[in-house]
PDB file of C-alpha atoms in Angstrom:
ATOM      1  CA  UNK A   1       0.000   0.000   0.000  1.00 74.00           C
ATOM      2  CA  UNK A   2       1.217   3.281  -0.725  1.00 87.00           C
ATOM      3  CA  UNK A   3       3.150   5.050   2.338  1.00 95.00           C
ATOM      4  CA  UNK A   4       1.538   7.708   4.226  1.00 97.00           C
ATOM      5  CA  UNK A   5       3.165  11.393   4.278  1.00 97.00           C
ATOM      6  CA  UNK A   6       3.446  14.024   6.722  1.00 97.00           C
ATOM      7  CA  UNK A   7       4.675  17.070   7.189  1.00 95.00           C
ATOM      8  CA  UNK A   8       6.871  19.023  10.031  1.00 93.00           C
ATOM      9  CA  UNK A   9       6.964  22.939   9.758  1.00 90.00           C
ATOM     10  CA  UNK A  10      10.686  23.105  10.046  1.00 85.00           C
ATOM     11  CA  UNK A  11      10.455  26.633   8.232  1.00 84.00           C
ATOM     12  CA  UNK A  12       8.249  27.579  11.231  1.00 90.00           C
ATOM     13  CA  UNK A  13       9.791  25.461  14.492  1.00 89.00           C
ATOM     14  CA  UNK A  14      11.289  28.817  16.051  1.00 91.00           C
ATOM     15  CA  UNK A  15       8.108  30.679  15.353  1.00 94.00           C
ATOM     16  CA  UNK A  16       5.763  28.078  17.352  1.00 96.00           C
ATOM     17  CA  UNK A  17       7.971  26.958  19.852  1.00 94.00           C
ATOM     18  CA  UNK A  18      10.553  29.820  20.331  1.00 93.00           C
ATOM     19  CA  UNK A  19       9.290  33.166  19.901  1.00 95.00           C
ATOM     20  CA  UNK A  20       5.558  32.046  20.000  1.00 97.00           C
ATOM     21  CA  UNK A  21       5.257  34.305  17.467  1.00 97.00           C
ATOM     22  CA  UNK A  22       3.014  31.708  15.155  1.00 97.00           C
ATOM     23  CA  UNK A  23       0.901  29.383  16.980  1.00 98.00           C
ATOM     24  CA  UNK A  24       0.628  25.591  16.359  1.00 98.00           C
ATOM     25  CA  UNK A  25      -3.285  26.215  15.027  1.00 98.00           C
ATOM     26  CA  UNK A  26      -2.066  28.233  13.253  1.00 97.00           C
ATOM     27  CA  UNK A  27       0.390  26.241  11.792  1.00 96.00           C
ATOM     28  CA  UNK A  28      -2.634  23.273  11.212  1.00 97.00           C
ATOM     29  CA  UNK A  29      -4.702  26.011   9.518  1.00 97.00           C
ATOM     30  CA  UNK A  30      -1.568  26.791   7.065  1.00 95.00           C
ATOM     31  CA  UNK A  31      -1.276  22.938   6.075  1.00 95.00           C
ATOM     32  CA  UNK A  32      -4.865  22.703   5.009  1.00 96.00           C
ATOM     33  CA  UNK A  33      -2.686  23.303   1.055  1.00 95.00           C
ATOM     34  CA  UNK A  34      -0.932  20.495   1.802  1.00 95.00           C
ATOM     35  CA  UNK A  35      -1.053  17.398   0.308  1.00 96.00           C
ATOM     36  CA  UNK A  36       0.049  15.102   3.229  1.00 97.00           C
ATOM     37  CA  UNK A  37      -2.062  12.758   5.076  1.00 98.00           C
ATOM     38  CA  UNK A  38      -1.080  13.668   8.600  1.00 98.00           C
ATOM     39  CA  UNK A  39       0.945  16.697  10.787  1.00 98.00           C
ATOM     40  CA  UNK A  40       3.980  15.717  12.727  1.00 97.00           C
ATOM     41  CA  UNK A  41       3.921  17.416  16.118  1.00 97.00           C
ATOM     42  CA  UNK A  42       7.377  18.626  18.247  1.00 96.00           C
ATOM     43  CA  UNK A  43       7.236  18.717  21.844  1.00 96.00           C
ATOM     44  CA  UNK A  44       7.670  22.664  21.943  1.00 95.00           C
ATOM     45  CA  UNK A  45       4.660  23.814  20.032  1.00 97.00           C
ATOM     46  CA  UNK A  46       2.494  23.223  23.322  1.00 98.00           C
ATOM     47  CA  UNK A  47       1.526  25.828  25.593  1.00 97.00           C
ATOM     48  CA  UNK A  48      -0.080  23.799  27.937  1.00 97.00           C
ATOM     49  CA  UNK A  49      -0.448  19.702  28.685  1.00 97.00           C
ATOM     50  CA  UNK A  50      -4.000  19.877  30.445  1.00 98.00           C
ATOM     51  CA  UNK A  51      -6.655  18.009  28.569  1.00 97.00           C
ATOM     52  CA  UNK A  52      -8.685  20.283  27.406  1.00 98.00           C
ATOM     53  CA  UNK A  53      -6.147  22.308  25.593  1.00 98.00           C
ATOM     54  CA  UNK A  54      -4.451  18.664  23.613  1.00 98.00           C
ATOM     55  CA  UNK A  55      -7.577  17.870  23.005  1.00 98.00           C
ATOM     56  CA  UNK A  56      -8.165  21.226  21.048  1.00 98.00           C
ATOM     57  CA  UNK A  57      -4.912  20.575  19.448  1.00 98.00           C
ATOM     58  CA  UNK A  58      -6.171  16.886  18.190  1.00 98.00           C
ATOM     59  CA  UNK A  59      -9.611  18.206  16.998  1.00 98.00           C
ATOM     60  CA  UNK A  60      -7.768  21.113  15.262  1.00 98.00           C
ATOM     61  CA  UNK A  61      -5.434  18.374  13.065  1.00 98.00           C
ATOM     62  CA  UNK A  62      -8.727  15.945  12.539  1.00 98.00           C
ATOM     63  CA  UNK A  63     -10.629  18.918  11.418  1.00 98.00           C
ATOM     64  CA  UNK A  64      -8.150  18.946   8.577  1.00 97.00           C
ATOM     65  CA  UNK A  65      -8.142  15.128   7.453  1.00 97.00           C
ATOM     66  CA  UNK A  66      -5.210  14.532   9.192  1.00 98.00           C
ATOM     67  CA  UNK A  67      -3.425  12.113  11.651  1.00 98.00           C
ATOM     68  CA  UNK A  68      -0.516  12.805  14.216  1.00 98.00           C
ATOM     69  CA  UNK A  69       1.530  10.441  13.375  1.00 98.00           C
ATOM     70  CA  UNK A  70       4.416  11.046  15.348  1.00 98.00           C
ATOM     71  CA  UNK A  71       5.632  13.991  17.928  1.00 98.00           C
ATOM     72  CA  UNK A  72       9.055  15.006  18.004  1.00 96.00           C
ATOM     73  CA  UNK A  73      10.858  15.210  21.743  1.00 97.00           C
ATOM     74  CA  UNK A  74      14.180  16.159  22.605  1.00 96.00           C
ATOM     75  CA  UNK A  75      15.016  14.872  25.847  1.00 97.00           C
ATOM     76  CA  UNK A  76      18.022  15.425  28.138  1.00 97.00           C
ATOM     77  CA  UNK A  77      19.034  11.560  29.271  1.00 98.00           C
ATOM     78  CA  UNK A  78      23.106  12.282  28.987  1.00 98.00           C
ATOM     79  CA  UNK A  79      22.654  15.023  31.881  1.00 98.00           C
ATOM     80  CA  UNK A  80      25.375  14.460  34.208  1.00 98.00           C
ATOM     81  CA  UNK A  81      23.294  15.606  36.549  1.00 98.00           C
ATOM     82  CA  UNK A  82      20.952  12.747  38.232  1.00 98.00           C
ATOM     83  CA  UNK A  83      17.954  15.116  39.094  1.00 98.00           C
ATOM     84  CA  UNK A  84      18.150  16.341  35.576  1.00 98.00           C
ATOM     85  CA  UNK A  85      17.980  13.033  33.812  1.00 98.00           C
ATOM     86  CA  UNK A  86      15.035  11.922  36.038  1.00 98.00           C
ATOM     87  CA  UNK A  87      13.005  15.071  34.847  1.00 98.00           C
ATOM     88  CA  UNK A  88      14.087  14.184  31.533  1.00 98.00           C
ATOM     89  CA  UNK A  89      12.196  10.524  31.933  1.00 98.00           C
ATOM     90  CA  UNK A  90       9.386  11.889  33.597  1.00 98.00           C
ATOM     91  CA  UNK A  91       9.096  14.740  30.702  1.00 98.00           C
ATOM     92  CA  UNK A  92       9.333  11.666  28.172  1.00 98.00           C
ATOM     93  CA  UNK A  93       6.713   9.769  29.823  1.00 98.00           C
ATOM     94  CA  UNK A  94       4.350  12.768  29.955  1.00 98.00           C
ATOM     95  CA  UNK A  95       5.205  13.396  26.266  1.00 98.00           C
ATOM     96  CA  UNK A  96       4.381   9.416  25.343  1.00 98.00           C
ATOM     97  CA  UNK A  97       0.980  10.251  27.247  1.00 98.00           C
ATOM     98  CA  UNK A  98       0.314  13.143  24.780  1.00 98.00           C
ATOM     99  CA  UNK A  99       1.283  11.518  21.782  1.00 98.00           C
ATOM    100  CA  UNK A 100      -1.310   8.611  22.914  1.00 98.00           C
ATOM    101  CA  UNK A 101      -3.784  11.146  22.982  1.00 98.00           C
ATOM    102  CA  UNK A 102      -2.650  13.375  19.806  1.00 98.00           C
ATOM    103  CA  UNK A 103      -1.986  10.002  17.850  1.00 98.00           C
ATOM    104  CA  UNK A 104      -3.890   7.267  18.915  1.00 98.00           C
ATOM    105  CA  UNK A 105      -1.878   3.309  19.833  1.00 98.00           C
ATOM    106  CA  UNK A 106       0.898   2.872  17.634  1.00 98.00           C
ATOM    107  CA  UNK A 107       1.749   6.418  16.674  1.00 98.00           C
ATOM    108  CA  UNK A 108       5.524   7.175  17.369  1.00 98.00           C
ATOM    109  CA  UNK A 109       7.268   9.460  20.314  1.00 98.00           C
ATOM    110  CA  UNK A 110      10.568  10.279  19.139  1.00 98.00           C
ATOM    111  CA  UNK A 111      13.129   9.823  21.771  1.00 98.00           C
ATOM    112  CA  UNK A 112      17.201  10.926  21.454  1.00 98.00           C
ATOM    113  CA  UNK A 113      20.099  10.402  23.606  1.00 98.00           C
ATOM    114  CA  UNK A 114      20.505  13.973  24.862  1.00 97.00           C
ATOM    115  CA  UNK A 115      23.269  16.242  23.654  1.00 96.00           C
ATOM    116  CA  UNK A 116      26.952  15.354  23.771  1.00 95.00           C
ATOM    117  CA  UNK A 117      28.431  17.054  26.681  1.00 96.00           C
ATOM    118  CA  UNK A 118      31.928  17.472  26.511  1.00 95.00           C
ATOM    119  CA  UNK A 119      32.734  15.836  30.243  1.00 97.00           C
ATOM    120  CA  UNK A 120      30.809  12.844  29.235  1.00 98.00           C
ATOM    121  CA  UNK A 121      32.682   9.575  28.243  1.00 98.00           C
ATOM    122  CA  UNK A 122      30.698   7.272  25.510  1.00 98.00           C
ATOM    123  CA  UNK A 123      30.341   4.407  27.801  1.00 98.00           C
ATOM    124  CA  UNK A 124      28.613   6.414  30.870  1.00 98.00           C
ATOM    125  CA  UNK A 125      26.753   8.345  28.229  1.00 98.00           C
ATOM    126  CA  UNK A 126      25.779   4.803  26.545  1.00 98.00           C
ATOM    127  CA  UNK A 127      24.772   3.726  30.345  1.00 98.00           C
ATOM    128  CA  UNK A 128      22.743   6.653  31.200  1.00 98.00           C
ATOM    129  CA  UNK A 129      20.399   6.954  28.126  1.00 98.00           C
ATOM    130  CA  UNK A 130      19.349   2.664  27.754  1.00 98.00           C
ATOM    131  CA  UNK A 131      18.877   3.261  31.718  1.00 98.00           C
ATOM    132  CA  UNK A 132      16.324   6.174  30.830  1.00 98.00           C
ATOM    133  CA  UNK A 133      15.128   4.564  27.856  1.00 98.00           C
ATOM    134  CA  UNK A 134      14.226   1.645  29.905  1.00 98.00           C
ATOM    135  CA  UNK A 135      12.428   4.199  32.479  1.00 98.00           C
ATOM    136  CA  UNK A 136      10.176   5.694  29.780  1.00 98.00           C
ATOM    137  CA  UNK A 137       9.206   1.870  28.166  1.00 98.00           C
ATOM    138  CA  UNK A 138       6.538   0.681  30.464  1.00 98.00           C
ATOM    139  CA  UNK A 139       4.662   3.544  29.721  1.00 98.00           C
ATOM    140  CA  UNK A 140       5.236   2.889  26.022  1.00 98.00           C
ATOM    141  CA  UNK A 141       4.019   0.036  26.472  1.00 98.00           C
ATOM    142  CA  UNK A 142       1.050   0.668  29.142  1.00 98.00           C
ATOM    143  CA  UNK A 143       0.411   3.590  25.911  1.00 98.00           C
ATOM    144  CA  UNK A 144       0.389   1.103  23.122  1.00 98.00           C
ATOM    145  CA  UNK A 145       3.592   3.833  21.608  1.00 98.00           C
ATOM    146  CA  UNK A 146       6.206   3.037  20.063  1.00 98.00           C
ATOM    147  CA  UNK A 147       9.564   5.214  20.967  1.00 98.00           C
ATOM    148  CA  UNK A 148      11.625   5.999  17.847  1.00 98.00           C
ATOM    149  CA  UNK A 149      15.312   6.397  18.367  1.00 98.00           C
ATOM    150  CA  UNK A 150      16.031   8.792  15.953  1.00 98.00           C
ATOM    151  CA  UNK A 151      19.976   9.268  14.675  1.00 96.00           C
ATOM    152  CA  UNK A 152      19.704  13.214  15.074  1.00 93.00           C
ATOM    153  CA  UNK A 153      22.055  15.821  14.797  1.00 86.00           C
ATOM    154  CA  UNK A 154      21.106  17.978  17.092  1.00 85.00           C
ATOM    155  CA  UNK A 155      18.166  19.788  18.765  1.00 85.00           C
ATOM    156  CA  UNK A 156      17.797  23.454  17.743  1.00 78.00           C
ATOM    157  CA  UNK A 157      17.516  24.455  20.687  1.00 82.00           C
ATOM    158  CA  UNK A 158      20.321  22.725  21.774  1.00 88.00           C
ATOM    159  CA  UNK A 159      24.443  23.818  22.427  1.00 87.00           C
ATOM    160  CA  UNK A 160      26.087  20.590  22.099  1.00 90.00           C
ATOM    161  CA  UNK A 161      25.490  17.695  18.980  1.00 89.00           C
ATOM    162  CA  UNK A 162      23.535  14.608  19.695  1.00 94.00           C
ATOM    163  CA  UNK A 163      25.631  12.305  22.248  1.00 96.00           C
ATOM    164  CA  UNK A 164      24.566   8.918  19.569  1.00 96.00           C
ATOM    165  CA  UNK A 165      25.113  11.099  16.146  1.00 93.00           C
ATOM    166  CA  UNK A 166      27.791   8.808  15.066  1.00 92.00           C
ATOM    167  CA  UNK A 167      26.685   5.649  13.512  1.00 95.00           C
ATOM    168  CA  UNK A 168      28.797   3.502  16.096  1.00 96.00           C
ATOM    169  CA  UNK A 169      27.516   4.906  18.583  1.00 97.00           C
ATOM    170  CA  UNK A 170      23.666   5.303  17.597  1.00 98.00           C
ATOM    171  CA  UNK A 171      23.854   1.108  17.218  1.00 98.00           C
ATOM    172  CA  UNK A 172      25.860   0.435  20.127  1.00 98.00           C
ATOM    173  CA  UNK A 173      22.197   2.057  21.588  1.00 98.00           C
ATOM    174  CA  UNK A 174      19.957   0.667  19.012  1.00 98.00           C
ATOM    175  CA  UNK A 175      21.297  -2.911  20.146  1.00 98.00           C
ATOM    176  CA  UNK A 176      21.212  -2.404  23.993  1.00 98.00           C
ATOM    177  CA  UNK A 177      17.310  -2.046  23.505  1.00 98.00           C
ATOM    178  CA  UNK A 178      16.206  -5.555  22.431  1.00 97.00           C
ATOM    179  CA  UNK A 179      12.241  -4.701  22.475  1.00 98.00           C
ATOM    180  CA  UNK A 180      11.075  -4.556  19.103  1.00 97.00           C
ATOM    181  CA  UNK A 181       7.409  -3.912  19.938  1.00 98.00           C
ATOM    182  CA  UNK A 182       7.826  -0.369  21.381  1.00 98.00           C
ATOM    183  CA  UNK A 183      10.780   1.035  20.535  1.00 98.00           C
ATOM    184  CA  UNK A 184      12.685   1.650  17.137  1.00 98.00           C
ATOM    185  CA  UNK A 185      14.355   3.711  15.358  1.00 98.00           C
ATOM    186  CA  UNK A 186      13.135   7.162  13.727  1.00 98.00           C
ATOM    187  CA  UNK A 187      15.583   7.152  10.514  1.00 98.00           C
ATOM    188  CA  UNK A 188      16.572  10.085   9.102  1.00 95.00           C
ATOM    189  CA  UNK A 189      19.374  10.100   6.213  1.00 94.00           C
ATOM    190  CA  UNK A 190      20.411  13.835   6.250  1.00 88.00           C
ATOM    191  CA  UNK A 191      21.277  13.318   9.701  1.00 88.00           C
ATOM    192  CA  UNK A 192      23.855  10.738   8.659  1.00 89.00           C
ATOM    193  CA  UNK A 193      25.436  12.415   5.989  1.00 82.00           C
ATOM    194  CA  UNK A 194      25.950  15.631   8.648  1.00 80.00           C
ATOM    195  CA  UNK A 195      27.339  12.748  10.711  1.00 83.00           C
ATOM    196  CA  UNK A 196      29.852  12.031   8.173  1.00 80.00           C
ATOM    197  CA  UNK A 197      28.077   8.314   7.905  1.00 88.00           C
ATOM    198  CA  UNK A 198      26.649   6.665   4.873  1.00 91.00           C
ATOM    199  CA  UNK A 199      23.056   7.312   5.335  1.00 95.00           C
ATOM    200  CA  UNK A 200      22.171   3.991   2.898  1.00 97.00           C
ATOM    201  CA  UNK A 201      24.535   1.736   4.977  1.00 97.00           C
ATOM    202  CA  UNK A 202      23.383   2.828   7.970  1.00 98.00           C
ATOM    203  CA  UNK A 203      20.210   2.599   6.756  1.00 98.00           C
ATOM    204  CA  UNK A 204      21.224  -1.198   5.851  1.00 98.00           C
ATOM    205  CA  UNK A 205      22.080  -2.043   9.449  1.00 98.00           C
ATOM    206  CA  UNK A 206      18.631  -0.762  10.742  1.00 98.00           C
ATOM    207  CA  UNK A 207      15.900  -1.577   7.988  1.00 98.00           C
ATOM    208  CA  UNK A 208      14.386  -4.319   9.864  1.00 97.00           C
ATOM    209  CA  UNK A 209      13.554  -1.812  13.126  1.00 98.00           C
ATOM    210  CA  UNK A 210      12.323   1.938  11.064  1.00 98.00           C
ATOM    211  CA  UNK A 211       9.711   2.617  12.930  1.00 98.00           C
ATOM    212  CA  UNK A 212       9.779   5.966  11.391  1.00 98.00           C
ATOM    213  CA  UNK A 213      11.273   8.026   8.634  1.00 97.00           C
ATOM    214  CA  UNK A 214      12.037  11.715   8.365  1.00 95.00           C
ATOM    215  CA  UNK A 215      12.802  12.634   4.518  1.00 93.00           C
ATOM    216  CA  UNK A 216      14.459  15.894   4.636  1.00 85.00           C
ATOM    217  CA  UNK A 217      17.134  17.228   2.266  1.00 85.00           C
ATOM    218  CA  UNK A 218      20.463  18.898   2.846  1.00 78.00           C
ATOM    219  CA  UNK A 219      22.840  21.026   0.859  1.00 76.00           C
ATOM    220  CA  UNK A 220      25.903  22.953   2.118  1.00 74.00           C
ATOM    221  CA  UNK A 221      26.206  26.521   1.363  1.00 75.00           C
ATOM    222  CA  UNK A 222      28.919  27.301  -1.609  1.00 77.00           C
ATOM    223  CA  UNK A 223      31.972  26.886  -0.118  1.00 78.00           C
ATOM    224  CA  UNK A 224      31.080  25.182   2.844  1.00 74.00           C
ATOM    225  CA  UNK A 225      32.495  21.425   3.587  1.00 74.00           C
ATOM    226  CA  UNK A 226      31.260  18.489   5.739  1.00 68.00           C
ATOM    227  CA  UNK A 227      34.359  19.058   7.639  1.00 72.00           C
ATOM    228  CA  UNK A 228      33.468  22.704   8.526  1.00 73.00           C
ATOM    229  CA  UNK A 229      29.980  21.503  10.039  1.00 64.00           C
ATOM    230  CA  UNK A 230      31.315  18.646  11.859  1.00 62.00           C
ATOM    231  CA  UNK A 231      33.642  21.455  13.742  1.00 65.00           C
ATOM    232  CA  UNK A 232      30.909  23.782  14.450  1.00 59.00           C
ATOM    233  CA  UNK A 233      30.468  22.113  17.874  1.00 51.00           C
ATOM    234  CA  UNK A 234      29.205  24.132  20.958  1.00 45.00           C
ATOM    235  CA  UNK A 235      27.234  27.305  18.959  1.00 46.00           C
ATOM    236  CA  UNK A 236      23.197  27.189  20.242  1.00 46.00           C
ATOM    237  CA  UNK A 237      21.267  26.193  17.451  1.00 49.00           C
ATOM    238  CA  UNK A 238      22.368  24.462  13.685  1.00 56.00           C
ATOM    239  CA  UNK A 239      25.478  25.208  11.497  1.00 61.00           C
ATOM    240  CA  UNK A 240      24.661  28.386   9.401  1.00 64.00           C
ATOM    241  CA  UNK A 241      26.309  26.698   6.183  1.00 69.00           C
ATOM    242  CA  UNK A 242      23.671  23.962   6.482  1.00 69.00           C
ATOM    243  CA  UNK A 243      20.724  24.146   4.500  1.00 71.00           C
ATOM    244  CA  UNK A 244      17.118  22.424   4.055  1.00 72.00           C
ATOM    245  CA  UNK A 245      16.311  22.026   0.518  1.00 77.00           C
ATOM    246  CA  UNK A 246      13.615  21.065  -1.468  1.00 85.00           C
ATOM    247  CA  UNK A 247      13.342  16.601  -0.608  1.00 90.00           C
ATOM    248  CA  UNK A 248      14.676  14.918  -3.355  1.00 88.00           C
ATOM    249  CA  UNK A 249      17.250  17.776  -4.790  1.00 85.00           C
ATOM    250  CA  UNK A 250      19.823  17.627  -1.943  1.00 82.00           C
ATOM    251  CA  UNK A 251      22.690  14.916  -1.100  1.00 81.00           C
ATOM    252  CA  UNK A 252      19.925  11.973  -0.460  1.00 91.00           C
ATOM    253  CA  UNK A 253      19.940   8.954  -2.588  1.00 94.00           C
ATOM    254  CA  UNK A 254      16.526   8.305  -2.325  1.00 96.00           C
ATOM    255  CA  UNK A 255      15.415   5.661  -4.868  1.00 97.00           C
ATOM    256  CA  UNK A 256      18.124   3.541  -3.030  1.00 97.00           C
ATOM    257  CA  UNK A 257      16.546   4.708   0.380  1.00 98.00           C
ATOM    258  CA  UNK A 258      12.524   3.590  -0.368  1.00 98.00           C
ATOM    259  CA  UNK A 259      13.954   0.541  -2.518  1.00 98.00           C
ATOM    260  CA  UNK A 260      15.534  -0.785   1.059  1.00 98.00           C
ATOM    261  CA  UNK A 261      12.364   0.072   2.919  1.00 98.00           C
ATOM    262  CA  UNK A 262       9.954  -1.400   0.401  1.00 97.00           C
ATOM    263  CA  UNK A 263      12.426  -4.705   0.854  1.00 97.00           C
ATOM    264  CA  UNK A 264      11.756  -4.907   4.512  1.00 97.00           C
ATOM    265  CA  UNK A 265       8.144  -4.547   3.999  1.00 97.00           C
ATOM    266  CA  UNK A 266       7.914  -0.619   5.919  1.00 98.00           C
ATOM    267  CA  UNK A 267       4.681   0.243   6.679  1.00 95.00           C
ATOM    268  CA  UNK A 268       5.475   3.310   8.919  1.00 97.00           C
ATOM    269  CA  UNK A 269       4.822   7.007   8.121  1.00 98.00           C
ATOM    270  CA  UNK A 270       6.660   9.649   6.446  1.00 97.00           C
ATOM    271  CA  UNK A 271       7.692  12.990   7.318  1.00 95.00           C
ATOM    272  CA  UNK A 272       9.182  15.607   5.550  1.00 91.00           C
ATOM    273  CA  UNK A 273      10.867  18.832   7.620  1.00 82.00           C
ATOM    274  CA  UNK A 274      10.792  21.430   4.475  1.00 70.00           C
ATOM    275  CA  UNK A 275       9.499  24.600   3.925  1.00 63.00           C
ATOM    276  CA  UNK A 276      12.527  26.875   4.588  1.00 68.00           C
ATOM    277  CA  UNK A 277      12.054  29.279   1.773  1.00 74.00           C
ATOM    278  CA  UNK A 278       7.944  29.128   2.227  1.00 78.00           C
ATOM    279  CA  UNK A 279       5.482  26.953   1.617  1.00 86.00           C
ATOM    280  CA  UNK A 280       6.196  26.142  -2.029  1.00 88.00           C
ATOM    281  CA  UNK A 281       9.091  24.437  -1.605  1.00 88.00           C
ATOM    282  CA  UNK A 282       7.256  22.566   1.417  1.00 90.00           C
ATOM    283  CA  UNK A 283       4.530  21.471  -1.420  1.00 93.00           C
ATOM    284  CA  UNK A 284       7.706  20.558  -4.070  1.00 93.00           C
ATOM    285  CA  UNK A 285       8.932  18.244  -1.157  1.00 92.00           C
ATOM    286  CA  UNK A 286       5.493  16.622  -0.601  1.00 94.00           C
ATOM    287  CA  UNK A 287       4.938  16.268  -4.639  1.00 95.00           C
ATOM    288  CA  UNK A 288       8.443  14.465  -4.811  1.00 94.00           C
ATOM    289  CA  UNK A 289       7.552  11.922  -1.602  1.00 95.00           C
ATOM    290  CA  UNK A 290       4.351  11.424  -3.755  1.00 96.00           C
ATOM    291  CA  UNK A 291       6.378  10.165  -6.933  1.00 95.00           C
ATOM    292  CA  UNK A 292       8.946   8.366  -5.201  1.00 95.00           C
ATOM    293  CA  UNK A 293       6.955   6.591  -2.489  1.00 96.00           C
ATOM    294  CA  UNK A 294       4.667   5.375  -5.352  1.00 95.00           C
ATOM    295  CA  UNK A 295       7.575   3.579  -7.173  1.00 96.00           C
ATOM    296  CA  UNK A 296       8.643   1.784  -4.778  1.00 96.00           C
ATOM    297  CA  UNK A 297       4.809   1.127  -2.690  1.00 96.00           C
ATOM    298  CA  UNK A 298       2.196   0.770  -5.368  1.00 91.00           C
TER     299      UNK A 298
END
């Protein structure tokens, strides 16, 4: 069956959740010219967790046709400090609640490994975030979600990279989580390639658990080198020589990407994060996913 497509306001994620300057009905309202079958949420757009207020969110989206299918977190589990991690589970948990109630059983709540603080080694780093991933999966489970382990890059709002951006690292954690029922892993090949990884071997070594797929794009700016990115280290925010294009006109190989999905039978969503010169290019994105999805899932 053909895959299902959503769509995640990149071009607006500072607006919603930053400045509140935009807010995330608005942001529904906006993607009514979309052709995507359901809006991606992120953990920042909210401006309040009570009831009442989600469940205006959820009516808002199914007003529009749409599904959530999946709502982006960010949360803090390589904290060296302990009081800081154990918010970080409990603001998981909360968020698994919330995607339960945005996106039904089975939707996805993204989790990541926190950022990669410079006085943390890999292997306490490694043993913090399974021991918080293992905190948030009863409720997972009690939620009927699945969490998706997504190889990030790093959180906008963020100062250091993702701890698990490397490949060896992101599988030494994929690995150390054997459940295959409510976790897995939210696959995104841009964040590879700014990893300085293969995005379609890594992709390889996690087919058979992609829960979840992001399809962005990335270019660098002229004159800019993967080198130069992988040094920008420690500024707030992303690498200003790094730039969201238009899906399917950037560095991915994508007919090799769907061709190794559509071999392990995927069935999840996906999302594109677009829109960074306006809407248009947000709608280019969506027309591509439409085109290339249908080659390889008639």
């Amino acid at each position: 069956m053909p895959l299902r497509i959503s769509a995640f306001p990149k071009c607006y994620l500072d607006a919603i959740a930053g400045t509140r300057t935009m807010t995330v009905f608005e942001w529904i309202e906006a993607a009514r010219t979309l052709d995507c079958d359901g809006l991606e949420m992120y953990e920042g757009f909210f401006t309040s967790l009570e009831p009442g207020y989600l469940d205006s969110v959820g009516e808002a989206i199914a007003r529009t046709g749409r599904a959530m299918p999946m709502l982006c977190c960010s949360p803090d589990f390589t904290n060296p400090d302990p009081d800081a991690r154990k918010r970080a589970i409990e603001k998981e948990a909360d968020m698994v609640r919330v995607t339960r109630r945005l996106g039904g059983p089975r939707a996805v709540c993204r989790v990541l490994s926190g950022p990669r603080y410079p006085e943390v080694s890999r292997a306490q780093g490694l043993a913090w975030v399974i021991e918080c991933i293992n905190a948030v999966l009863p409720v997972a489970r009690e939620c009927d979600v699945i969490l998706g382990l997504e190889n990030h890059y790093k959180d906008g709002f963020w100062k250091y990279p993702e701890f698990a951006q490397k490949k060896d690292v992101f599988l030494e954690l994929v690995n150390a989580i054997p459940d295959r029922t409510h976790f897995g892993v939210q696959y995104d090949p841009s964040n590879a390639t700014v990893a300085g990884d293969d995005p379609v071997e890594l992709l390889k070594a996690v087919a058979d658990r992609v829960v979840s797929m992001h399809a962005s794009d990335r270019y660098l700016a002229d004159g800019a080198t993967l080198e130069e990115l992988r040094q920008a280290d420690g500024s707030i925010g992303y690498f200003d020589k790094l730039r969201h294009g238009v899906t399917g006109k950037g560095l991915n190989d994508f007919d090799s990407i769907f061709r190794i999905l559509a071999e392990h039978n995927y069935q999840g969503w996906v999302s594109i994060e677009d829109g960074m010169n306006g809407m248009e290019e947000m709608a280019e994105s969506l027309a591509f996913l439409r085109q290339v999805t249908a080659k390889y899932f008639p």
